[in-house]
Coordinates of C-alpha atoms in Angstrom, one line a residue:
Chain A
M8 CA 0.0 0.0 0.0
S9 CA 1.3 3.5 -0.8
G10 CA 0.7 7.0 0.5
L11 CA -1.3 9.7 -1.1
Q12 CA 1.9 11.4 -2.3
S13 CA 2.7 8.5 -4.6
V14 CA -0.7 8.9 -6.2
I15 CA -0.1 12.7 -6.7
N16 CA 3.3 12.1 -8.1
Y17 CA 2.1 9.4 -10.5
I18 CA -0.7 11.6 -11.9
K19 CA 1.6 14.6 -12.3
E20 CA 4.2 12.5 -14.2
H21 CA 2.0 10.6 -16.6
D22 CA -0.7 11.2 -19.2
N23 CA -3.4 9.4 -21.4
Y24 CA -5.4 7.7 -18.7
L25 CA -8.0 5.0 -18.8
I26 CA -9.9 4.9 -15.5
L27 CA -11.7 1.6 -14.8
M28 CA -14.9 1.2 -12.7
H29 CA -16.0 -2.1 -11.1
A30 CA -18.6 -4.2 -12.8
S31 CA -22.3 -3.7 -11.7
P32 CA -21.3 0.0 -11.3
D33 CA -22.7 2.0 -8.4
G34 CA -22.6 5.8 -7.7
D35 CA -19.2 5.6 -5.9
T36 CA -17.2 3.8 -8.6
I37 CA -18.9 6.0 -11.3
G38 CA -18.5 9.2 -9.3
T39 CA -14.8 8.4 -8.5
A40 CA -13.9 7.4 -12.0
C41 CA -15.6 10.3 -13.7
G42 CA -14.5 12.9 -11.0
L43 CA -10.9 11.7 -11.4
C44 CA -11.3 11.9 -15.2
G45 CA -12.5 15.5 -14.8
I46 CA -9.6 16.4 -12.4
I47 CA -7.0 14.9 -14.8
K48 CA -8.5 16.8 -17.8
R49 CA -8.2 20.1 -15.7
L50 CA -4.5 19.4 -15.6
G51 CA -4.5 19.6 -19.4
K52 CA -4.0 15.8 -19.7
K53 CA -6.1 13.2 -21.5
A54 CA -8.4 10.8 -19.7
S55 CA -11.4 8.5 -20.2
V56 CA -13.4 6.0 -18.2
A57 CA -14.6 2.5 -18.8
C58 CA -16.8 -0.1 -17.2
A59 CA -17.4 -3.7 -18.2
D60 CA -21.2 -3.4 -17.6
D61 CA -23.8 -0.9 -18.8
I62 CA -24.0 2.4 -16.8
P63 CA -27.5 2.7 -15.1
A64 CA -29.6 5.4 -16.7
M65 CA -29.6 7.5 -13.5
Y66 CA -25.8 8.0 -13.9
S67 CA -25.6 8.6 -17.7
R68 CA -25.5 12.4 -17.3
L69 CA -22.4 12.0 -15.1
V70 CA -20.6 9.7 -17.5
G71 CA -21.5 11.7 -20.6
D72 CA -18.6 11.6 -23.2
A73 CA -16.0 10.6 -20.6
V74 CA -16.3 7.1 -22.1
T75 CA -15.0 8.4 -25.4
C76 CA -11.3 7.5 -25.7
N77 CA -9.6 9.1 -28.8
F78 CA -6.0 8.6 -27.6
E79 CA -3.6 5.8 -27.0
V80 CA -3.9 4.7 -23.4
E81 CA -0.6 4.9 -21.4
S82 CA -1.8 4.7 -17.8
I83 CA -4.5 2.6 -16.2
I84 CA -6.2 3.5 -12.9
A85 CA -8.8 1.5 -11.0
A86 CA -11.4 3.5 -9.0
D87 CA -13.2 1.9 -6.0
V88 CA -12.2 -1.6 -7.2
A89 CA -11.1 -3.8 -4.3
D90 CA -10.1 -6.8 -6.4
V91 CA -9.3 -7.3 -10.2
K92 CA -12.1 -10.0 -10.3
L93 CA -14.6 -7.1 -9.8
L94 CA -13.6 -5.6 -13.1
G95 CA -15.8 -8.1 -14.9
E96 CA -14.6 -8.7 -18.5
Y97 CA -12.0 -6.0 -17.9
K98 CA -10.2 -8.3 -15.5
S99 CA -8.0 -8.9 -18.6
Y100 CA -6.2 -5.7 -17.5
A101 CA -4.9 -7.6 -14.4
G102 CA -1.2 -7.0 -14.1
K103 CA -1.4 -3.8 -16.1
I104 CA -3.0 -1.5 -13.6
N105 CA -0.7 1.3 -12.5
L106 CA -2.8 3.0 -9.8
C107 CA -5.7 2.0 -7.6
I108 CA -7.7 4.4 -5.5
D109 CA -10.0 2.7 -3.0
H110 CA -11.6 2.7 0.4
H111 CA -12.1 -1.0 0.9
V112 CA -9.9 -2.5 3.7
S113 CA -10.2 -5.8 1.7
N114 CA -8.3 -4.3 -1.3
T115 CA -6.0 -7.1 -2.6
G116 CA -3.2 -4.7 -3.7
Y117 CA -3.2 -5.8 -7.4
A118 CA -2.0 -2.4 -8.8
D119 CA 1.6 -1.0 -9.0
I120 CA 0.5 1.8 -6.6
T121 CA -2.4 1.2 -4.3
Y122 CA -3.9 3.9 -2.1
V123 CA -6.6 2.7 0.3
D124 CA -8.2 5.0 2.9
A125 CA -10.6 2.7 4.8
E126 CA -11.7 5.6 6.9
S127 CA -13.4 7.2 3.9
A128 CA -17.1 6.5 3.6
A129 CA -16.7 6.5 -0.2
A130 CA -13.8 6.3 -2.6
A131 CA -15.0 9.7 -3.8
E132 CA -14.0 11.2 -0.5
I133 CA -10.4 10.5 -1.5
L134 CA -10.8 12.5 -4.7
Y135 CA -11.3 15.6 -2.5
D136 CA -7.7 15.2 -1.2
I137 CA -6.4 14.4 -4.7
A138 CA -8.0 17.5 -6.2
E139 CA -6.6 19.6 -3.4
Q140 CA -3.1 18.3 -3.7
L141 CA -3.1 18.8 -7.4
G142 CA -4.4 22.3 -7.0
V143 CA -7.7 21.7 -8.8
K144 CA -10.7 23.4 -7.2
P145 CA -13.7 21.2 -7.9
D146 CA -16.0 22.8 -10.6
K147 CA -19.7 21.9 -10.7
Y148 CA -19.0 18.7 -12.6
I149 CA -16.3 17.4 -10.4
A150 CA -18.3 18.4 -7.3
E151 CA -21.3 16.4 -8.6
C152 CA -19.1 13.4 -9.2
I153 CA -17.7 13.5 -5.6
Y154 CA -21.1 14.2 -4.1
T155 CA -22.7 11.4 -6.0
G156 CA -20.1 8.9 -4.7
I157 CA -20.5 10.1 -1.2
S158 CA -24.3 10.2 -1.2
T159 CA -24.5 6.7 -2.7
D160 CA -22.2 5.0 -0.3
T161 CA -23.7 6.7 2.8
G162 CA -27.3 6.3 1.8
C163 CA -27.5 10.1 1.7
F164 CA -25.6 10.6 5.0
R165 CA -27.7 8.0 6.8
F166 CA -25.4 5.1 7.4
S167 CA -22.9 4.8 10.2
N168 CA -19.9 5.1 7.8
T169 CA -20.8 8.9 7.5
T170 CA -18.2 10.9 9.4
A171 CA -17.7 14.6 10.2
R172 CA -15.2 14.7 7.3
T173 CA -17.9 13.3 5.0
H174 CA -20.1 16.3 5.9
Y175 CA -17.2 18.8 5.6
I176 CA -16.5 17.5 2.0
A177 CA -20.2 17.6 1.1
A178 CA -20.3 21.2 2.3
Q179 CA -17.5 22.2 0.0
M180 CA -19.2 20.3 -3.0
L181 CA -22.4 22.3 -2.3
E182 CA -20.4 25.5 -2.5
A183 CA -19.6 24.6 -6.1
G184 CA -23.3 25.1 -6.8
I185 CA -24.6 21.5 -7.4
D186 CA -28.4 20.8 -7.3
I187 CA -28.5 18.2 -4.6
E188 CA -32.3 17.9 -4.6
E189 CA -32.2 16.7 -8.2
I190 CA -29.2 14.5 -7.7
N191 CA -30.7 12.7 -4.7
R192 CA -34.1 12.4 -6.3
R193 CA -32.3 10.5 -9.2
L194 CA -30.2 8.4 -6.8
F195 CA -32.8 7.5 -4.2
E196 CA -36.3 8.1 -5.5
T197 CA -36.4 6.2 -8.7
K198 CA -37.9 2.7 -8.7
S199 CA -38.2 0.4 -11.7
K200 CA -41.7 -0.7 -12.7
S201 CA -40.8 -4.3 -11.9
A202 CA -39.6 -3.3 -8.4
I203 CA -42.9 -1.5 -7.8
E204 CA -44.9 -4.6 -9.0
L205 CA -42.8 -6.9 -6.9
E206 CA -43.3 -4.6 -3.9
R207 CA -47.1 -4.7 -4.5
L208 CA -47.2 -8.5 -4.6
V209 CA -44.9 -8.9 -1.6
T210 CA -46.7 -6.3 0.6
N211 CA -49.8 -8.4 0.1
T212 CA -48.1 -11.3 1.9
L213 CA -47.3 -9.2 5.0
E214 CA -48.3 -11.0 8.2
Y215 CA -47.9 -10.0 11.9
Y216 CA -47.1 -12.3 14.8
C217 CA -46.5 -11.9 18.6
G218 CA -48.9 -9.0 18.9
G219 CA -47.3 -7.1 16.0
R220 CA -43.7 -7.5 17.3
V221 CA -42.8 -9.9 14.5
A222 CA -43.5 -9.2 10.8
V223 CA -43.0 -11.6 7.9
I224 CA -43.0 -11.0 4.2
T225 CA -42.6 -13.7 1.6
V226 CA -41.0 -13.5 -1.9
L227 CA -42.0 -16.5 -4.0
R228 CA -40.2 -17.6 -7.3
S229 CA -43.5 -17.0 -9.1
M230 CA -43.5 -13.3 -8.1
L231 CA -39.9 -12.9 -9.5
D232 CA -40.9 -14.7 -12.7
K233 CA -44.1 -12.6 -13.1
T234 CA -42.4 -9.2 -12.5
G235 CA -38.9 -9.8 -13.9
A236 CA -37.5 -8.1 -10.8
S237 CA -33.7 -8.1 -10.3
D238 CA -31.6 -9.2 -7.3
E239 CA -31.2 -5.5 -6.5
D240 CA -35.0 -5.1 -6.4
I241 CA -35.3 -8.0 -3.9
E242 CA -32.4 -6.7 -1.7
G243 CA -34.2 -3.5 -0.9
L244 CA -37.3 -5.4 0.4
S245 CA -35.4 -6.9 3.4
A246 CA -35.5 -3.5 5.2
F247 CA -39.3 -3.3 4.9
P248 CA -40.8 -5.4 7.8
R249 CA -38.5 -3.8 10.4
Q250 CA -39.7 -0.3 9.3
I251 CA -43.2 -1.0 10.6
E252 CA -44.0 0.7 13.9
G253 CA -43.9 -1.7 16.8
V254 CA -42.0 -4.4 14.9
I255 CA -38.9 -5.7 16.6
V256 CA -38.1 -8.7 14.4
G257 CA -38.6 -8.3 10.6
I258 CA -38.3 -11.4 8.5
T259 CA -38.1 -11.6 4.7
L260 CA -38.5 -15.1 3.3
K261 CA -37.2 -15.7 -0.2
E262 CA -38.0 -19.0 -2.0
S263 CA -34.8 -20.5 -3.3
E264 CA -34.4 -22.0 -6.8
E265 CA -33.2 -25.2 -5.2
G266 CA -36.2 -25.4 -2.9
G267 CA -36.6 -24.2 0.7
F268 CA -36.2 -20.5 1.7
K269 CA -33.5 -17.9 2.5
A270 CA -34.5 -15.8 5.5
S271 CA -33.2 -12.2 6.0
V272 CA -33.8 -11.1 9.5
R273 CA -33.6 -7.5 10.7
T274 CA -34.1 -6.5 14.3
H275 CA -34.4 -3.6 16.6
P276 CA -32.9 -3.6 20.1
P277 CA -33.0 -5.7 22.2
A278 CA -33.5 -8.6 19.7
D279 CA -30.3 -10.2 18.3
A280 CA -30.8 -11.1 14.6
S281 CA -27.7 -13.3 14.5
E282 CA -28.8 -15.4 17.5
L283 CA -32.1 -16.1 15.7
C284 CA -30.3 -17.1 12.5
R285 CA -27.6 -19.2 14.3
A286 CA -30.5 -21.4 15.4
F287 CA -30.9 -22.4 11.8
G288 CA -27.2 -22.6 10.9
G289 CA -26.9 -19.0 9.6
G290 CA -25.5 -15.9 11.1
G291 CA -24.4 -12.3 10.4
H292 CA -24.7 -9.1 12.3
L293 CA -26.5 -8.1 15.5
R294 CA -29.3 -6.3 13.7
A295 CA -29.1 -7.9 10.2
S296 CA -28.6 -11.6 9.7
G297 CA -29.6 -14.5 7.4
C298 CA -30.0 -18.2 7.2
R299 CA -31.3 -20.9 4.8
I300 CA -34.1 -23.2 5.9
K301 CA -35.5 -26.3 4.1
G302 CA -39.2 -27.0 4.1
S303 CA -42.5 -25.7 2.9
E304 CA -43.5 -22.0 3.3
A305 CA -45.7 -22.8 6.2
E306 CA -43.1 -25.0 7.9
V307 CA -40.3 -22.4 7.5
K308 CA -42.5 -19.5 8.7
S309 CA -43.7 -21.4 11.7
A310 CA -40.2 -22.5 12.8
L311 CA -38.8 -18.9 12.4
V312 CA -41.7 -17.3 14.2
K313 CA -41.5 -19.8 17.1
K314 CA -37.8 -19.0 17.6
A315 CA -38.5 -15.3 17.3
E316 CA -41.2 -15.6 20.0
E317 CA -38.8 -17.4 22.3
L318 CA -36.2 -14.7 21.8
L319 CA -38.6 -11.9 22.5
S320 CA -40.1 -13.7 25.6
R321 CA -36.6 -13.9 27.1
H322 CA -36.5 -10.1 26.9
G323 CA -39.9 -10.0 28.6
L324 CA -41.6 -8.9 25.3
Chain B
M27 CA -37.0 41.7 14.1
S28 CA -33.9 41.6 16.3
G29 CA -30.3 40.5 15.8
L30 CA -28.7 37.5 17.4
Q31 CA -27.0 39.6 20.0
S32 CA -30.4 40.5 21.5
V33 CA -31.1 36.8 21.9
I34 CA -27.7 36.2 23.5
N35 CA -28.2 39.1 25.9
Y36 CA -31.7 38.0 26.8
I37 CA -30.6 34.5 27.7
K38 CA -27.7 35.7 29.7
E39 CA -29.8 38.1 31.7
H40 CA -32.8 35.9 32.6
D41 CA -33.6 32.6 34.2
N42 CA -36.4 30.0 34.7
Y43 CA -37.4 29.4 31.1
L44 CA -40.4 27.7 29.5
I45 CA -39.7 26.9 25.8
L46 CA -42.7 26.3 23.6
M47 CA -42.9 24.1 20.5
H48 CA -45.6 24.5 17.8
A49 CA -48.6 22.1 17.9
S50 CA -48.3 18.9 15.7
P51 CA -44.7 18.9 16.7
D52 CA -42.0 17.9 14.2
G53 CA -38.3 17.2 14.6
D54 CA -37.3 20.8 14.2
T55 CA -39.5 22.4 16.8
I56 CA -38.7 19.5 19.2
G57 CA -35.0 19.5 18.5
T58 CA -34.8 23.3 18.8
A59 CA -36.8 23.5 22.0
C60 CA -35.0 20.6 23.7
G61 CA -31.5 21.7 22.4
L62 CA -32.1 25.2 23.7
C63 CA -33.3 23.8 27.0
G64 CA -30.0 21.8 27.2
I65 CA -27.9 24.9 26.3
I66 CA -29.6 27.0 29.0
K67 CA -29.2 24.3 31.6
R68 CA -25.5 24.2 30.8
L69 CA -25.4 27.8 31.9
G70 CA -26.6 26.7 35.3
K71 CA -30.1 28.1 34.7
K72 CA -33.5 26.4 34.8
A73 CA -35.5 25.5 31.7
S74 CA -38.2 23.2 30.5
V75 CA -40.1 22.5 27.3
A76 CA -43.8 22.3 26.5
C77 CA -46.1 21.4 23.6
A78 CA -49.8 21.6 23.2
D79 CA -49.9 18.2 21.4
D80 CA -48.5 14.8 22.3
I81 CA -44.8 14.2 21.4
P82 CA -44.6 11.4 18.7
A83 CA -42.9 8.3 20.1
M84 CA -39.9 8.6 17.9
Y85 CA -38.9 11.8 19.6
S86 CA -39.7 10.8 23.2
R87 CA -36.0 10.0 24.0
L88 CA -35.1 13.6 23.0
V89 CA -37.7 15.2 25.2
G90 CA -37.1 12.9 28.2
D91 CA -37.6 14.9 31.5
A92 CA -37.2 18.3 29.8
V93 CA -41.0 18.6 30.1
T94 CA -40.8 18.5 33.9
C95 CA -41.1 22.0 35.2
N96 CA -40.4 22.3 38.9
F97 CA -39.8 26.0 39.1
E98 CA -41.8 29.2 38.6
V99 CA -41.6 30.3 35.0
E100 CA -40.2 33.8 34.4
S101 CA -39.3 33.8 30.7
I102 CA -41.1 32.3 27.8
I103 CA -39.4 31.3 24.5
A104 CA -41.0 30.0 21.3
A105 CA -38.9 27.7 19.1
D106 CA -39.7 27.3 15.4
V107 CA -43.1 28.9 15.9
A108 CA -44.0 31.3 13.0
D109 CA -47.3 32.4 14.4
V110 CA -49.0 32.3 17.9
K111 CA -51.9 30.4 16.3
L112 CA -49.5 27.5 15.8
L113 CA -49.1 27.1 19.5
G114 CA -52.5 25.2 19.6
E115 CA -54.0 25.5 23.1
Y116 CA -50.9 27.3 24.3
K117 CA -51.9 30.3 22.2
S118 CA -53.1 31.6 25.5
Y119 CA -49.5 32.6 26.0
A120 CA -50.0 35.2 23.2
G121 CA -48.6 38.6 24.4
K122 CA -46.4 37.0 27.0
I123 CA -43.7 35.5 24.8
N124 CA -40.4 37.1 25.4
L125 CA -38.2 35.5 22.8
C126 CA -38.8 33.8 19.5
I127 CA -36.2 31.8 17.5
D128 CA -37.3 30.9 14.0
H129 CA -36.4 30.3 10.4
H130 CA -39.7 31.1 8.7
V131 CA -39.7 34.2 6.6
S132 CA -43.5 34.4 7.4
N133 CA -42.9 34.9 11.2
T134 CA -45.5 37.4 12.4
G135 CA -43.2 39.0 15.0
Y136 CA -45.5 38.3 18.0
A137 CA -42.7 38.0 20.6
D138 CA -40.8 40.9 22.4
I139 CA -37.6 39.8 20.7
T140 CA -37.9 37.9 17.5
Y141 CA -34.9 36.4 15.7
V142 CA -35.5 35.0 12.3
D143 CA -32.8 33.5 10.1
A144 CA -34.7 32.5 6.9
E145 CA -31.4 31.2 5.3
S146 CA -31.3 28.4 7.9
A147 CA -32.7 25.1 6.6
A148 CA -33.9 24.5 10.2
A149 CA -34.5 26.5 13.3
A150 CA -32.0 24.1 14.9
E151 CA -29.2 25.6 12.8
I152 CA -29.7 28.8 14.7
L153 CA -29.0 26.9 17.9
Y154 CA -25.5 26.3 16.7
D155 CA -24.8 30.0 16.6
I156 CA -26.5 30.5 20.0
A157 CA -24.5 27.8 21.6
E158 CA -21.3 29.2 20.2
Q159 CA -22.0 32.8 21.3
L160 CA -22.9 31.5 24.8
G161 CA -19.7 29.5 25.0
V162 CA -21.5 26.2 25.2
K163 CA -19.8 23.4 23.3
P164 CA -22.6 21.0 22.2
D165 CA -22.5 17.8 24.2
K166 CA -24.0 14.6 22.8
Y167 CA -27.5 15.5 23.9
I168 CA -27.5 19.0 22.5
A169 CA -25.8 17.7 19.3
E170 CA -28.5 15.1 18.9
C171 CA -31.2 17.8 19.3
I172 CA -29.6 20.1 16.7
Y173 CA -28.9 17.2 14.3
T174 CA -32.5 16.0 14.6
G175 CA -33.9 19.4 13.7
I176 CA -31.7 19.7 10.7
S177 CA -32.2 16.2 9.4
T178 CA -36.0 16.5 9.8
D179 CA -36.3 19.8 7.9
T180 CA -33.9 18.8 5.1
G181 CA -35.2 15.3 4.6
C182 CA -31.8 14.1 5.7
F183 CA -29.8 16.6 3.6
R184 CA -31.9 15.8 0.4
F185 CA -34.0 19.0 0.0
S186 CA -32.9 22.1 -1.8
N187 CA -32.9 24.1 1.5
T188 CA -29.8 22.2 2.5
T189 CA -26.8 24.5 2.3
A190 CA -23.0 24.2 2.7
R191 CA -23.5 25.6 6.2
T192 CA -26.1 22.9 7.0
H193 CA -23.3 20.3 6.3
Y194 CA -20.7 22.2 8.3
I195 CA -23.0 22.2 11.3
A196 CA -23.9 18.5 10.8
A197 CA -20.1 17.7 10.7
Q198 CA -19.6 19.4 14.1
M199 CA -22.6 17.6 15.6
L200 CA -21.1 14.2 14.4
E201 CA -17.9 15.2 16.2
A202 CA -19.9 15.1 19.5
G203 CA -20.3 11.4 18.9
I204 CA -24.0 11.0 18.0
D205 CA -25.3 7.8 16.4
I206 CA -26.7 9.1 13.2
E207 CA -27.7 5.7 11.7
E208 CA -30.0 5.1 14.7
I209 CA -31.3 8.7 14.7
N210 CA -32.2 8.6 11.0
R211 CA -33.7 5.2 11.2
R212 CA -36.0 6.5 13.8
L213 CA -36.8 9.6 11.8
F214 CA -37.2 8.2 8.4
E215 CA -37.7 4.5 8.4
T216 CA -40.6 4.0 10.8
K217 CA -44.1 3.6 9.2
S218 CA -47.3 3.1 11.1
K219 CA -49.2 -0.1 10.6
S220 CA -52.1 1.9 9.2
A221 CA -49.8 3.7 6.7
I222 CA -48.5 0.4 5.5
E223 CA -52.0 -1.0 5.1
L224 CA -53.1 2.2 3.2
E225 CA -50.0 1.9 1.0
R226 CA -50.9 -1.7 0.2
L227 CA -54.5 -0.8 -0.8
V228 CA -53.4 2.2 -2.8
T229 CA -50.5 0.5 -4.6
N230 CA -53.1 -2.0 -5.9
T231 CA -54.9 0.9 -7.7
L232 CA -51.7 1.9 -9.7
E233 CA -52.4 2.4 -13.4
Y234 CA -50.2 3.5 -16.2
Y235 CA -51.2 5.6 -19.2
C236 CA -49.4 7.2 -22.2
G237 CA -46.9 4.3 -22.5
G238 CA -46.0 4.5 -18.8
R239 CA -45.3 8.2 -18.8
V240 CA -48.3 8.9 -16.7
A241 CA -49.1 7.0 -13.5
V242 CA -52.2 7.4 -11.4
I243 CA -53.0 6.1 -7.9
T244 CA -56.4 6.5 -6.1
V245 CA -57.1 6.9 -2.4
L246 CA -60.8 6.2 -1.7
R247 CA -62.7 7.2 1.5
S248 CA -63.3 3.5 2.1
M249 CA -59.6 2.9 2.3
L250 CA -59.1 5.6 4.9
D251 CA -62.0 4.3 6.9
K252 CA -60.7 0.7 6.7
T253 CA -57.1 1.6 7.7
G254 CA -57.6 4.6 10.0
A255 CA -54.7 6.3 8.2
S256 CA -53.9 9.9 9.2
D257 CA -53.5 12.9 6.9
E258 CA -49.8 12.6 7.3
D259 CA -50.0 9.0 6.0
I260 CA -51.8 10.2 2.9
E261 CA -49.4 13.1 2.3
G262 CA -46.5 10.8 1.8
L263 CA -48.3 8.9 -1.0
S264 CA -48.3 11.8 -3.4
A265 CA -44.6 11.4 -4.1
F266 CA -45.0 7.7 -5.1
P267 CA -46.3 7.8 -8.7
R268 CA -43.5 10.1 -9.9
Q269 CA -40.8 7.8 -8.3
I270 CA -41.5 5.1 -10.9
E271 CA -38.9 4.8 -13.6
G272 CA -40.1 6.4 -16.9
V273 CA -43.0 8.3 -15.2
I274 CA -43.1 12.0 -16.1
V275 CA -46.5 12.9 -14.7
G276 CA -47.5 11.3 -11.4
I277 CA -51.1 11.8 -10.2
T278 CA -52.6 11.0 -6.8
L279 CA -56.4 11.1 -6.6
K280 CA -58.0 11.5 -3.2
E281 CA -61.7 11.1 -2.9
S282 CA -63.1 14.1 -1.0
E283 CA -65.6 13.9 1.8
E284 CA -67.9 16.3 0.0
G285 CA -67.7 14.2 -3.2
G286 CA -65.4 14.6 -6.2
F287 CA -61.6 14.3 -6.0
K288 CA -58.5 16.2 -5.0
A289 CA -55.6 15.6 -7.4
S290 CA -52.0 16.0 -6.4
V291 CA -49.8 16.2 -9.4
R292 CA -46.0 15.7 -9.4
T293 CA -43.9 16.0 -12.5
H294 CA -40.4 15.5 -13.9
P295 CA -39.0 18.0 -16.5
P296 CA -40.2 19.0 -19.0
A297 CA -43.8 18.6 -17.7
D298 CA -45.3 21.6 -15.8
A299 CA -47.5 20.4 -13.0
S300 CA -49.1 23.8 -12.4
E301 CA -50.2 24.1 -16.0
L302 CA -52.0 20.7 -15.8
C303 CA -53.7 21.8 -12.5
R304 CA -54.6 25.3 -13.8
A305 CA -56.7 23.6 -16.5
F306 CA -58.9 22.4 -13.6
G307 CA -58.9 25.7 -11.6
G308 CA -56.0 24.6 -9.4
G309 CA -52.3 25.5 -9.3
G310 CA -49.1 25.4 -7.3
H311 CA -45.4 24.9 -8.2
L312 CA -43.7 23.8 -11.4
R313 CA -43.2 20.2 -10.3
A314 CA -45.9 19.9 -7.5
S315 CA -49.4 21.2 -7.9
G316 CA -53.0 20.4 -7.0
C317 CA -56.6 20.8 -8.0
R318 CA -60.1 19.7 -7.1
I319 CA -62.3 18.1 -9.7
K320 CA -66.0 17.1 -9.5
G321 CA -67.2 13.8 -11.0
S322 CA -66.9 10.0 -10.6
E323 CA -63.5 8.3 -10.3
A324 CA -63.6 7.3 -14.0
E325 CA -64.6 10.8 -15.2
V326 CA -62.0 12.6 -13.1
K327 CA -59.2 10.1 -14.1
S328 CA -60.1 10.3 -17.8
A329 CA -60.1 14.1 -17.8
L330 CA -56.7 14.4 -16.0
V331 CA -55.1 11.8 -18.1
K332 CA -56.4 13.4 -21.3
K333 CA -54.9 16.8 -20.3
A334 CA -51.6 15.1 -19.2
E335 CA -51.4 13.4 -22.6
E336 CA -51.9 16.8 -24.4
L337 CA -49.2 18.3 -22.3
L338 CA -46.7 15.5 -23.0
S339 CA -47.5 15.5 -26.7
R340 CA -46.7 19.2 -26.9
H341 CA -43.2 18.3 -25.7
G342 CA -43.0 15.6 -28.3
L343 CA -43.5 12.8 -25.7

């Protein structure tokens, strides 16, 4: 692992950059790659970005013509990519990556120069330092890139990875005149038609147990087939049962392709989600855990609810 | 209207405070009142808070024993209260309010000393200045009060009232060690059982028109009666149709008690919501407007959709 100064020196001394994002790109890899591209161009150098997968429509404005590469690439940077495997079909660049800028503590150090700041909520936070060290004051475009990365990875300043520094950087991006209401509407308030349809079907399965302290929703294969919902659409549903007032244990059951169910358990204090899941050979975090259970929908539900009841009664609930 | 120095002088020179919130209390009036109470107590003075309405459960931890008043009140402050009418049954205090701290440009100036900073996204932002001027460094409790007010009034830093200063203040509140993930979960991720049930019924009414560019949901009186949903629960629904990918005009129809429907229209560029609503004698903002239309559900829906279609076709959509 290298220090920030190695990154600055490398950028100053080279030109003609290709900046790679990870596959299944999110706002942080896109914001970091595009923001860095903008910073490098401000130095009078050439840069472009690339991703093995399609860029989701909500980020297309950010990427714009940064994907156009009308020069011979001499330097390759990876942005927010913890492992070469995450480059998708661009993992063919393995061994040729000169610089990697990342915030994942799990970074495998595959680049010649790897800079990891695991304290940063988003890789885009690191761009702020890079811009400053290179004497580039973020313009509106660079500011939107940095803000997008930060907002995406912190759930708009909601998650516990948000630090005081995150807010200080956001403040300075706002000073560049970006329209955060519009940016965040695009990032957080757009749902696909299939996600909406899946939500509708799944909400109809909502059941309460233990006087409303346990809530269960069920996602059947037939619902996924009917709506064409993606994995991402399903992922968001797990948060739903716990959001209901009075619910302490929220359970999302997903029918597996190979039979049986995958349960995602989210809890509020004092319930321990990992304890509940360990009883079925699973595990995870204190408030978010998972397990796989064989059996029919009724059997699986009854087993989980019984265990949840035991857990709550031990807390006098 | 007075300057901040008058506020500081008043607080320094008096004691035994009652701090009033507005009725139907939200996170900003609660955070500002409780935070100010905490600041005044740190000066070795006595203070308590009061609200004409019940404090919602999600804020009960913040209020705690600040409502206990075991001293004779000598000074009355109103926090985030633009008009004495908003004090609910406490409007009997009209004429006796010594100090008002607010961020509403519409403040009627009913207090002896009124300090309004309309640039502040939340009244709680003003507390930051007050604490600083009084030499009180926010502890964890005061920081949580200020953060709660700010986060509530900016939709967790999403709305356009969020400024660079908002983020600078948030940064300093985080430095006091508050748990923002838990605070924001409480503020934004808790839904009442009746809201969930209403959402379920209403989502089942979702219809698309104009190739998915117009989406309509319908809230019938029978749904409100069945679920016991509150006005607040209905309010949140209006944002839903526009959140769907590809939708440019989102319409929420609410059956009126007196017959006919109230339509809430939300649009994305280039559609003008106020133009659509003006055609039915209503109006509002560019992207959020409303109108009342007489007729059956089918008639009202068909009239609105026809007008929306005309509007979109003029933009070549």
